[in-house]
PDB file of C-alpha atoms and ligand atoms in Angstrom:
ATOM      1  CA  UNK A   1      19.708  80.978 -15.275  1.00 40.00           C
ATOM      2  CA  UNK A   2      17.110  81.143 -12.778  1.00 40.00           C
ATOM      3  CA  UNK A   3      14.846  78.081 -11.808  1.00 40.00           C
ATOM      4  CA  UNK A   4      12.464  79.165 -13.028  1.00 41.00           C
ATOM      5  CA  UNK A   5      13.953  79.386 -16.293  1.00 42.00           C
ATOM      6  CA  UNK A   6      14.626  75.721 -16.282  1.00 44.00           C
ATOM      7  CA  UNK A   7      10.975  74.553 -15.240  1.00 44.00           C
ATOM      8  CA  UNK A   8       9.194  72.521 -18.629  1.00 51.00           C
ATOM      9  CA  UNK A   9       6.856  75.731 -18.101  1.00 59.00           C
ATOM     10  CA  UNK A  10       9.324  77.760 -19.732  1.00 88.00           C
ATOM     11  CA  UNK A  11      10.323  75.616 -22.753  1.00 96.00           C
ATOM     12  CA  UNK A  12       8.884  76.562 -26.066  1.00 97.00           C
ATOM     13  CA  UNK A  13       9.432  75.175 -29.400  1.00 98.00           C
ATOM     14  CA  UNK A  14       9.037  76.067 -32.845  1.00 98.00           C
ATOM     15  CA  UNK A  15       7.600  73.926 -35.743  1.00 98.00           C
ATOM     16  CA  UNK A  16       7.755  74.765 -39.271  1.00 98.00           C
ATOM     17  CA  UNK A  17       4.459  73.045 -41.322  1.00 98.00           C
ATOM     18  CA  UNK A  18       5.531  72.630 -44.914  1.00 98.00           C
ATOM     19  CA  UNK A  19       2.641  72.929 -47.012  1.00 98.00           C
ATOM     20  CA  UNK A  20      -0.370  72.550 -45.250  1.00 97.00           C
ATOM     21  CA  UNK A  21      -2.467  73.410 -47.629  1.00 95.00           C
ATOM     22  CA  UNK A  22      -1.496  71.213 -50.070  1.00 96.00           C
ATOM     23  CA  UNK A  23       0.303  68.078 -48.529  1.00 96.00           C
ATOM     24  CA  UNK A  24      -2.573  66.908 -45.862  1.00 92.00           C
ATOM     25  CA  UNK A  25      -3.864  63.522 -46.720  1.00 90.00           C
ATOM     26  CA  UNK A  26      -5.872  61.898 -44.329  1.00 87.00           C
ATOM     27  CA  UNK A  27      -5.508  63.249 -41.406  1.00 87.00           C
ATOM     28  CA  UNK A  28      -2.390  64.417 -41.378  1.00 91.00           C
ATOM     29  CA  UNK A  29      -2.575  67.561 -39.905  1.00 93.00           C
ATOM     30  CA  UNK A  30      -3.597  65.683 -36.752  1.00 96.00           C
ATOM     31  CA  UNK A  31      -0.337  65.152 -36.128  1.00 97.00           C
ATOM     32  CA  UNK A  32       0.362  69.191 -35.646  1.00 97.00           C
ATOM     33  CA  UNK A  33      -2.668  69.065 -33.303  1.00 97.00           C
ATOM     34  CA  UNK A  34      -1.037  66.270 -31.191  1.00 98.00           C
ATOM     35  CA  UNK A  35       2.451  67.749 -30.839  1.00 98.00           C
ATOM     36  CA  UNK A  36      -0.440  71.073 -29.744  1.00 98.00           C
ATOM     37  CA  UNK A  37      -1.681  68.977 -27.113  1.00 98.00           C
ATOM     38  CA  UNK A  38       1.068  67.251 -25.622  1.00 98.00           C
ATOM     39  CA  UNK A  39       2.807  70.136 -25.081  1.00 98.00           C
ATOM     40  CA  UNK A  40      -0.258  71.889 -23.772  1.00 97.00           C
ATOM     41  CA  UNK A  41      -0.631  69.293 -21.260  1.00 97.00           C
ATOM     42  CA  UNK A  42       2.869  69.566 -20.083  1.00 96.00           C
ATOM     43  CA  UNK A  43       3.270  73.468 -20.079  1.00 95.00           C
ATOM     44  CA  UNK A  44       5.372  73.828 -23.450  1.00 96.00           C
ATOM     45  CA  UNK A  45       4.807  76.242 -25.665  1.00 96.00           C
ATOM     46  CA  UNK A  46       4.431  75.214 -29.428  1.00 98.00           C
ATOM     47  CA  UNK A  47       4.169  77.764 -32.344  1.00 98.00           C
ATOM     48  CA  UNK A  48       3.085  76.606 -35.731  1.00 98.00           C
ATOM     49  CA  UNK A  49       4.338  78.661 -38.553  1.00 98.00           C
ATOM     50  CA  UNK A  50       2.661  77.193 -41.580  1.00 98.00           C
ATOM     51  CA  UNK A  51       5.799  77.677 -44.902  1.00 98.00           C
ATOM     52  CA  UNK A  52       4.290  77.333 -48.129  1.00 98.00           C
ATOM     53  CA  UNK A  53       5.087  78.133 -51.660  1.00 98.00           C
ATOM     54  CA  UNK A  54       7.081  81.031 -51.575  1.00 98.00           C
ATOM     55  CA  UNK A  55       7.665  81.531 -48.326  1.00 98.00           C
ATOM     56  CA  UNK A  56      10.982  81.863 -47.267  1.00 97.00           C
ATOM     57  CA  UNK A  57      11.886  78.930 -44.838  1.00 98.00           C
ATOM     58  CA  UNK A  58      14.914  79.635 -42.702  1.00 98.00           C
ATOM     59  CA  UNK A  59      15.479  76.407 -40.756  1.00 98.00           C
ATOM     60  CA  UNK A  60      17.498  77.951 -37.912  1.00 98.00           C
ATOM     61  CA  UNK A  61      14.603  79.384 -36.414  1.00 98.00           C
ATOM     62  CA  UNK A  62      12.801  76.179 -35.790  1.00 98.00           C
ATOM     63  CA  UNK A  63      13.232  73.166 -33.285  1.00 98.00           C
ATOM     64  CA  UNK A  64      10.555  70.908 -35.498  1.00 98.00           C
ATOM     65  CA  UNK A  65      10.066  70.048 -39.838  1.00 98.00           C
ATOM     66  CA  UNK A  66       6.829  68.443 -40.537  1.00 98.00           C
ATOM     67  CA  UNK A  67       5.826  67.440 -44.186  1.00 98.00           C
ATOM     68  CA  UNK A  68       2.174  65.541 -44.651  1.00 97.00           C
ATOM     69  CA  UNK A  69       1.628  63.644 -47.532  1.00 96.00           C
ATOM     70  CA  UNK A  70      -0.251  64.639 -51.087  1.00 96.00           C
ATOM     71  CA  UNK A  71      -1.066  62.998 -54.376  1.00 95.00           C
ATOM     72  CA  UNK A  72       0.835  63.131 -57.202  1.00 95.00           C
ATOM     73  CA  UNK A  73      -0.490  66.525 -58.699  1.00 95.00           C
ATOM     74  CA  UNK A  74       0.351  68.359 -55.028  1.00 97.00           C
ATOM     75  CA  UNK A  75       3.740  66.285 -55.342  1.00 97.00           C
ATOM     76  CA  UNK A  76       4.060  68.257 -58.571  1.00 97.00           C
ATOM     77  CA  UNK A  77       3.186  71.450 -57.646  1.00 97.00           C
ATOM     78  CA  UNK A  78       5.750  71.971 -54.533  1.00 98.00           C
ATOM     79  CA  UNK A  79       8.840  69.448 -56.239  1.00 97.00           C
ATOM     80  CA  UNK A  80      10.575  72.724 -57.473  1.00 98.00           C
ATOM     81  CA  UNK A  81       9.845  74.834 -54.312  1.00 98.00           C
ATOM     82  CA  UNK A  82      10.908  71.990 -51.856  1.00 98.00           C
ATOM     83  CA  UNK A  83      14.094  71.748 -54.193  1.00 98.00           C
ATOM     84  CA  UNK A  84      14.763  75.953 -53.591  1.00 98.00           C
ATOM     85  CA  UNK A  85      14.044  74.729 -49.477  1.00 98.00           C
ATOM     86  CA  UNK A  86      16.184  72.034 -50.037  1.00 98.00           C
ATOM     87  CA  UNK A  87      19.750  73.246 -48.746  1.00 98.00           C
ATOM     88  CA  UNK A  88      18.522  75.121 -45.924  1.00 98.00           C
ATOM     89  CA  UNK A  89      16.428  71.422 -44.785  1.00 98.00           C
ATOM     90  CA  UNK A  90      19.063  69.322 -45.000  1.00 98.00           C
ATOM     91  CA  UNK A  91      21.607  71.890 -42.852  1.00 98.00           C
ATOM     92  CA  UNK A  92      18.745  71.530 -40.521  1.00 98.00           C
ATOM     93  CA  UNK A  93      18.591  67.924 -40.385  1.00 98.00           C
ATOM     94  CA  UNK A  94      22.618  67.448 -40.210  1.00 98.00           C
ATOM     95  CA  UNK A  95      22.367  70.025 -37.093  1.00 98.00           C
ATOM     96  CA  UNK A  96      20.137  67.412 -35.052  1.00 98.00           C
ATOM     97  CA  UNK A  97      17.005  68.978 -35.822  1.00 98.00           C
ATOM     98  CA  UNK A  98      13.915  66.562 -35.834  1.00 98.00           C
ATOM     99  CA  UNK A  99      11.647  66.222 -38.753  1.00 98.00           C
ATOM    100  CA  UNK A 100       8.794  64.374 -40.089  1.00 98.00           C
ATOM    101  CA  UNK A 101       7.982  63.675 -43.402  1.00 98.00           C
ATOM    102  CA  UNK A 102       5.287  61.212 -43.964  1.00 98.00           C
ATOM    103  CA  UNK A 103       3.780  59.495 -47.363  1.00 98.00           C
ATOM    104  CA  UNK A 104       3.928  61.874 -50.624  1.00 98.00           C
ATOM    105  CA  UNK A 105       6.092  64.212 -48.183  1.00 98.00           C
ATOM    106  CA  UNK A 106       8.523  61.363 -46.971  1.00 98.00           C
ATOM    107  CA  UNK A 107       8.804  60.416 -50.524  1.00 98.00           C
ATOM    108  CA  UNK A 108      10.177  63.825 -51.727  1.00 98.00           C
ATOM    109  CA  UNK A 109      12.775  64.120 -48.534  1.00 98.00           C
ATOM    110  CA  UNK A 110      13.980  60.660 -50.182  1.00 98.00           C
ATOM    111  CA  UNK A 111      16.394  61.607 -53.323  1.00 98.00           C
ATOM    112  CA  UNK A 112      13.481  61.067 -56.378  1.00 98.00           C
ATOM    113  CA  UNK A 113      10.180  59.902 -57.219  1.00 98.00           C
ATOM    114  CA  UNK A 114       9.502  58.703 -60.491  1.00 97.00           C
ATOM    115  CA  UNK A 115       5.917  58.442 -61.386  1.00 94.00           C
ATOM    116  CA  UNK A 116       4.136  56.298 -63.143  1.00 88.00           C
ATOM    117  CA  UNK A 117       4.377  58.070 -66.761  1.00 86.00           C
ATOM    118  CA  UNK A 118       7.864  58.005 -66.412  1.00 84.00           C
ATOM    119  CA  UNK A 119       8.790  61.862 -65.346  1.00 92.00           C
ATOM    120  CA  UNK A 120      10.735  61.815 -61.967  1.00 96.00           C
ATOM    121  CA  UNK A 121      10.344  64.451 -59.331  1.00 97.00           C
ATOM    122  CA  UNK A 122      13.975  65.155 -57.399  1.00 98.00           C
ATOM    123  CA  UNK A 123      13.677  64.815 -54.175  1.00 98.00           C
ATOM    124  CA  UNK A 124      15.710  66.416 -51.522  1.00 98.00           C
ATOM    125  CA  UNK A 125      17.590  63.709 -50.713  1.00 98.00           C
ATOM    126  CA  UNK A 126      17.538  63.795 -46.853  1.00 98.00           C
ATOM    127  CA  UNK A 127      17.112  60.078 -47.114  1.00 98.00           C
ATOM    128  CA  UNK A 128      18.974  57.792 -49.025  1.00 98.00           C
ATOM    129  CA  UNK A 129      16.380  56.158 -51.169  1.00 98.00           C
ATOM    130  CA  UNK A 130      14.505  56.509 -54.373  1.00 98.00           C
ATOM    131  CA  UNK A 131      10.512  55.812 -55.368  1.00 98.00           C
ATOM    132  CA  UNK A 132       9.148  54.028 -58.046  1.00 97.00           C
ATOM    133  CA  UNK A 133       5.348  54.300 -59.155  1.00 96.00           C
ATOM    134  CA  UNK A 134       4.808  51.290 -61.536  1.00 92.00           C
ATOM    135  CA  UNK A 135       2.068  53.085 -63.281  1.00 90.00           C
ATOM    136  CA  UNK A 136      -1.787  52.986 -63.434  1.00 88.00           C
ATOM    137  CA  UNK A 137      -2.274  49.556 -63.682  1.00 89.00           C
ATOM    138  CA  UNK A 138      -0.018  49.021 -60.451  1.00 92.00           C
ATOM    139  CA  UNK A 139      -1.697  48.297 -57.383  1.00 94.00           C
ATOM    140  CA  UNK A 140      -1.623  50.382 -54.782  1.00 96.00           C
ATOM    141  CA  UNK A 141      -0.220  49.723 -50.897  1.00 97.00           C
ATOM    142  CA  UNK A 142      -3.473  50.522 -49.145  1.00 97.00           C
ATOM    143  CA  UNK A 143      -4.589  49.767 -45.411  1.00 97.00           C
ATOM    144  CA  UNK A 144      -3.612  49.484 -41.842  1.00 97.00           C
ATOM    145  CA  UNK A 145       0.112  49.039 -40.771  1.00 98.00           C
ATOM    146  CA  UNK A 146       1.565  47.550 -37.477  1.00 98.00           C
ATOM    147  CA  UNK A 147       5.322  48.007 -37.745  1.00 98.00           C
ATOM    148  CA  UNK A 148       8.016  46.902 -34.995  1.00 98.00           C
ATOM    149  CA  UNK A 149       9.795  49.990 -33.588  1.00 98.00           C
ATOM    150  CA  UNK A 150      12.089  50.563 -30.412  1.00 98.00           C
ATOM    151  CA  UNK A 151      10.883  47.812 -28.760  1.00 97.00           C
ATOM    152  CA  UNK A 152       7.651  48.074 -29.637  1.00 98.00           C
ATOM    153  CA  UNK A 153       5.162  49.192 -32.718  1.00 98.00           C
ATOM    154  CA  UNK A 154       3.784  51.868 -34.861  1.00 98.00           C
ATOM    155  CA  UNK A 155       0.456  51.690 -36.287  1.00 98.00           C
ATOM    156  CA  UNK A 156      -1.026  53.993 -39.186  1.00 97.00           C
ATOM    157  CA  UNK A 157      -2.686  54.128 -42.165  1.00 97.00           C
ATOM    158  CA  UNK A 158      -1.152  53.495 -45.492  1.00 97.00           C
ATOM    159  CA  UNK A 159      -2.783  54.495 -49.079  1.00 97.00           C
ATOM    160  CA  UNK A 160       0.855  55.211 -51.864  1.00 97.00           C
ATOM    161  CA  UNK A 161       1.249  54.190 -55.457  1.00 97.00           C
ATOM    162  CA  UNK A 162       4.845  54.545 -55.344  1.00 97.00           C
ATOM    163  CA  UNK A 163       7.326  51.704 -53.872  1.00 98.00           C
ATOM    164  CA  UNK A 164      10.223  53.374 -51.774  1.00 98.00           C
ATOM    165  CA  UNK A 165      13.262  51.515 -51.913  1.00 98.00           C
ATOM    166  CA  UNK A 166      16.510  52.733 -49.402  1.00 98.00           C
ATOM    167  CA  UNK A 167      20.027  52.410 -50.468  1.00 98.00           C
ATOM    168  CA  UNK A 168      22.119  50.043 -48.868  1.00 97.00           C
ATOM    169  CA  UNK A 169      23.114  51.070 -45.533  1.00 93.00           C
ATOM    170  CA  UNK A 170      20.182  53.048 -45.498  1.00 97.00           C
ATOM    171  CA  UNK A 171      18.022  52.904 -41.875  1.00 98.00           C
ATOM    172  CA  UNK A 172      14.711  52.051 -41.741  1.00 98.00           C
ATOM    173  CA  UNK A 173      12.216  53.392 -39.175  1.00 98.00           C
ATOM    174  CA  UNK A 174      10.562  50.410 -38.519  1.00 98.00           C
ATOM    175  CA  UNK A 175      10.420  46.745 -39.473  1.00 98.00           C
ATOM    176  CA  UNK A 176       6.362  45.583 -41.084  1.00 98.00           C
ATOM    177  CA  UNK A 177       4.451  42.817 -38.923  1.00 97.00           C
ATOM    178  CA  UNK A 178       1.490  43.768 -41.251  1.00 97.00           C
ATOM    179  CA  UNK A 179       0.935  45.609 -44.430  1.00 97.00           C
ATOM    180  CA  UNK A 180       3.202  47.037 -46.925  1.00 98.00           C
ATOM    181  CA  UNK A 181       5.888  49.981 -45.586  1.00 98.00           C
ATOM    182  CA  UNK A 182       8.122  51.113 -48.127  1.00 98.00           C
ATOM    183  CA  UNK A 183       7.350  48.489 -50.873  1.00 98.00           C
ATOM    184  CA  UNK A 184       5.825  45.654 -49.899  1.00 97.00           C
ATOM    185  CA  UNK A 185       8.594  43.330 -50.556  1.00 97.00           C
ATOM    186  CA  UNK A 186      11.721  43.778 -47.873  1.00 98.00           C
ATOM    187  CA  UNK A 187       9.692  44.563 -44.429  1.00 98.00           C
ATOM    188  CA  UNK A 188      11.374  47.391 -44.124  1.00 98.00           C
ATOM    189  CA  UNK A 189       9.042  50.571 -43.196  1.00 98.00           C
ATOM    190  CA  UNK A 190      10.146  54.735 -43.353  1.00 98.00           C
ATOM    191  CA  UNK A 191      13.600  55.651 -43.199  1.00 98.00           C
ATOM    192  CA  UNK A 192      15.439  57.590 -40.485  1.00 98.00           C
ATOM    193  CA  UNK A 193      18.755  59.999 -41.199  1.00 98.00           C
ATOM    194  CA  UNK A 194      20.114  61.558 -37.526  1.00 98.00           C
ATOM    195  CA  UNK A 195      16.684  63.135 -36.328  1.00 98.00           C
ATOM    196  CA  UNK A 196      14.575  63.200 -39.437  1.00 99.00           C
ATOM    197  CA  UNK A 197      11.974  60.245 -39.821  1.00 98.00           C
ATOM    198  CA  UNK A 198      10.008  59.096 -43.421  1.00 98.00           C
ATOM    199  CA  UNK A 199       7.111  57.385 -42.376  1.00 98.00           C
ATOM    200  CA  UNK A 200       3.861  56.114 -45.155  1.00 98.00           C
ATOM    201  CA  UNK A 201       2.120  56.227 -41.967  1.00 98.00           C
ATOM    202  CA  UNK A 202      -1.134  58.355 -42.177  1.00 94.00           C
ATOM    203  CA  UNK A 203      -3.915  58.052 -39.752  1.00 83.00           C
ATOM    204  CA  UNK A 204      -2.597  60.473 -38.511  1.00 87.00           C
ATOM    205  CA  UNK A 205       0.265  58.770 -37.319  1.00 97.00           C
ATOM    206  CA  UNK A 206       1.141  60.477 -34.084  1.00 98.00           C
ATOM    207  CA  UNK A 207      -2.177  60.528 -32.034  1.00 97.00           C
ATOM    208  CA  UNK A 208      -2.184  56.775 -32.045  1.00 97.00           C
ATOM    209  CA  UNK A 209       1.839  56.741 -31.668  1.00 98.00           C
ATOM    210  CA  UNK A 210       2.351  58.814 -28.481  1.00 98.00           C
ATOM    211  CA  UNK A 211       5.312  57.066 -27.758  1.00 98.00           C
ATOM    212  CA  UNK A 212       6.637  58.592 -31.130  1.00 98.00           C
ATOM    213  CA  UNK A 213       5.257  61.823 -30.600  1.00 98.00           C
ATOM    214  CA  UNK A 214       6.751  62.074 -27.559  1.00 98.00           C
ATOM    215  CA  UNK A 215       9.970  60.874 -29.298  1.00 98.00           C
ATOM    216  CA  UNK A 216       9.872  63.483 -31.245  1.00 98.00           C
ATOM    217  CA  UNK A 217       9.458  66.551 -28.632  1.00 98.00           C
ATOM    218  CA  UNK A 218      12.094  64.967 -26.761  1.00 98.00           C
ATOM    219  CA  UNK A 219      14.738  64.904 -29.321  1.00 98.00           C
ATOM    220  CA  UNK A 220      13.582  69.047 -29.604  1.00 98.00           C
ATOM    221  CA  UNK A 221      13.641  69.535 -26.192  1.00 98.00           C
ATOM    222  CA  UNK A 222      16.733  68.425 -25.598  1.00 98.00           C
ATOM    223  CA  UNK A 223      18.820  69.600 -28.756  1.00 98.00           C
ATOM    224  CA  UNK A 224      17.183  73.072 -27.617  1.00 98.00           C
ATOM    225  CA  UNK A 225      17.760  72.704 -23.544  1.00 97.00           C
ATOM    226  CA  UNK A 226      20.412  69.822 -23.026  1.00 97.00           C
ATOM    227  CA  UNK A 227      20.069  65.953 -22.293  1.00 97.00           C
ATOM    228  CA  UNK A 228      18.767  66.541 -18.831  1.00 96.00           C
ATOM    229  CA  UNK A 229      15.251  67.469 -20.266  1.00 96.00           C
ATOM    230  CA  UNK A 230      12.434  64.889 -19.492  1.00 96.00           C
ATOM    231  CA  UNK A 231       8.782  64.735 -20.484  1.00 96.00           C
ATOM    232  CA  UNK A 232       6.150  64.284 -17.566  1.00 95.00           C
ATOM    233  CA  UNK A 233       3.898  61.242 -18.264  1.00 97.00           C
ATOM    234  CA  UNK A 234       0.403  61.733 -19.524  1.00 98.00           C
ATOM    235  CA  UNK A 235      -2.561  59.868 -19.693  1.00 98.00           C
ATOM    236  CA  UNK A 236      -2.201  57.942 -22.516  1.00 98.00           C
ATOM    237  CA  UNK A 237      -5.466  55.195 -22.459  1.00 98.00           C
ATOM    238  CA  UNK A 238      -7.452  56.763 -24.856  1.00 97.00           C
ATOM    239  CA  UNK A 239      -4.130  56.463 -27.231  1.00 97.00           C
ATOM    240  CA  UNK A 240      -3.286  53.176 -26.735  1.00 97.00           C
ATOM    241  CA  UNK A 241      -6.746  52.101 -27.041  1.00 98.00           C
ATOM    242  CA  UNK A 242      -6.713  53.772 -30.335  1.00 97.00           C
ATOM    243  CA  UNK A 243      -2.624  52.124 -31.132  1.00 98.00           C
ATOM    244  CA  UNK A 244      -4.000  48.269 -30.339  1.00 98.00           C
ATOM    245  CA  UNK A 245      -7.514  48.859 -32.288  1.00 97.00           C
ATOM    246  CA  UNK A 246      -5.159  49.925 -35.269  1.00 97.00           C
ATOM    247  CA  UNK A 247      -2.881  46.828 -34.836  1.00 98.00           C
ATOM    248  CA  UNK A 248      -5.543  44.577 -34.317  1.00 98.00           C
ATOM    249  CA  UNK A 249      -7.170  46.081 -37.981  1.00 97.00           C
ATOM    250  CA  UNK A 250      -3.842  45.599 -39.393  1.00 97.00           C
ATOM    251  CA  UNK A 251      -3.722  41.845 -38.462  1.00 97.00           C
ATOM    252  CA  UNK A 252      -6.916  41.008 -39.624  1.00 97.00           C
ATOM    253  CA  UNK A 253      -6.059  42.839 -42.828  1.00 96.00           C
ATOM    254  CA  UNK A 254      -3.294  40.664 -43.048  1.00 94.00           C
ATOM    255  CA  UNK A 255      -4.479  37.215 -42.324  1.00 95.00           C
ATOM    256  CA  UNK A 256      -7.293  38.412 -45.231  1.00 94.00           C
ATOM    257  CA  UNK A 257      -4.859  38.671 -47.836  1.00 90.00           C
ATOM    258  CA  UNK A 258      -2.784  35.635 -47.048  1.00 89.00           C
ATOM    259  CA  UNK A 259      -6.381  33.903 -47.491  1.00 91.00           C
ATOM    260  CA  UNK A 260      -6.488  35.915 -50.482  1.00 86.00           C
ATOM    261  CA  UNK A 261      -9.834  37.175 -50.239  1.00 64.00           C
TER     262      UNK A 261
HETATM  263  N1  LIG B   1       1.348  60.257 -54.434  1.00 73.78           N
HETATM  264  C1  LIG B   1       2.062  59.319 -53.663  1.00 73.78           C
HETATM  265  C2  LIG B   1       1.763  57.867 -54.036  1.00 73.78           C
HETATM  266  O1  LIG B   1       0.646  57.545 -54.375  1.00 73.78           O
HETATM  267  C3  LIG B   1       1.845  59.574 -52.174  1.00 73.78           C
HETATM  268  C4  LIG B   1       0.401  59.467 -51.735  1.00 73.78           C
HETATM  269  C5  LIG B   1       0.206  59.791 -50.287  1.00 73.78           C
HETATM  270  O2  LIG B   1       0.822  60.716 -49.731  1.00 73.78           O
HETATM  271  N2  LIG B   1      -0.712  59.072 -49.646  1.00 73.78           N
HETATM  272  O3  LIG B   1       2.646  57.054 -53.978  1.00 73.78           O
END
């Protein structure tokens, strides 16, 4: 290998986009544009193939899985095509591969969602954890999340129906300061099996996380090029500006509904 060959300039990566079309709640697809961007800034090359319906997904040929969230309905309409994906995502994930699956997406990597009328979507089981929707008189988990994580927090935007609840033994991403995560009740937020990450973080979640975005590349980088890889530093003000305006939202949020107003 020449030096050249082992300058960041020369890495690339590949990310497979599940769904676009149809699983791209608020935002989500901003996370794509960040993982664009932060690899633009350090010389990587990312490709985007978007997968949908149909298309034939085979997971060896990508570094990165990312799954935005969707409504019930859009839950419905790719269940049985994410089951037919299923296999192939979960080899993936067991290889080291990182993913991303966040809301209505995380909740169909988990093993089922059952809505509220009682039918149950399978999941694809990639975490161990089911989802209940209480039904239409349930509230919902709605507004801004600051969640501990590695030593220090995620913020995002929550909006699901359904309560997730993990298995024992089961790994959560991150542990709630403020808001709901998974269910409201146990503090514990997303789920994490080897590289793969469920998240009800919208907002989108990785521009004001670039310490998880950069998480994320990382763990491709280095399953792709070896454990020497490193990421150069950026300029991250504008993000963190963005992270502590989140957290601050969240907080007040919270103290609100401890007032109960
Ligand atoms: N339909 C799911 C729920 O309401 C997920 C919604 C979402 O992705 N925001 O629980």
């Amino acid at each position: 290998m020449s030096n050249h060959d082992t300058t960041p300039a020369s890495y690339s990566l590949r990310l497979a986009h599940l769904y676009p079309d149809l699983m791209n709640l608020y935002g989500d697809r901003g996370n794509i544009i960040t993982l664009r961007q932060r690899c633009a800034a350090r010389g990587i090359t990312l490709t985007v193939v978007e997968i949908g319906i149909g298309d034939p997904f085979d997971t060896r040929c990508f570094d990165l899985i990312f799954m935005g969230g969707g409504q019930d309905r859009e839950q419905q309409r790719i269940a049985q095509d994410l089951q037919a994906k299923g296999p192939a995502i979960r080899a993936a994930v067991a290889d080291g591969t990182p993913a991303l699956a966040v809301c209505g997406g995380y909740q169909l990597f988990c093993r089922s969602y059952q809505l509220g009328r009682g039918e149950e979507l399978p999941g694809i089981g990639i975490f161990p954890a089911r989802t209940l929707h209480g039904g239409e008189g349930t509230p919902r988990c709605i507004g801004n999340v600051e969640a501990e994580w590695d030593g220090g927090t995620l913020v995002g935007f929550e909006n699901h129906g359904g309560r997730t609840y993990l298995d024992a033994g089961a790994t959560p991403l991150a542990r709630v300061r403020s808001g709901y995560g998974n269910n409201g009740d146990d503090g514990t937020e997303g789920a994490v099996t080897a590289n793969a990450f469920g998240t009800y973080l919208h907002g989108s979640l990785l521009p004001k996380n670039p310490r998880f975005a950069d998480h994320l590349l990382l763990l491709a980088l280095r399953r792709k090029y070896g454990d020497a890889v490193t990421l150069t530093p950026l300029d991250d003000s504008l993000e963190q500006r963005a992270h502590a305006s989140a957290a601050a939202a969240a907080r007040r949020e919270n103290a609100r509904r401890r007032r109960g107003a």
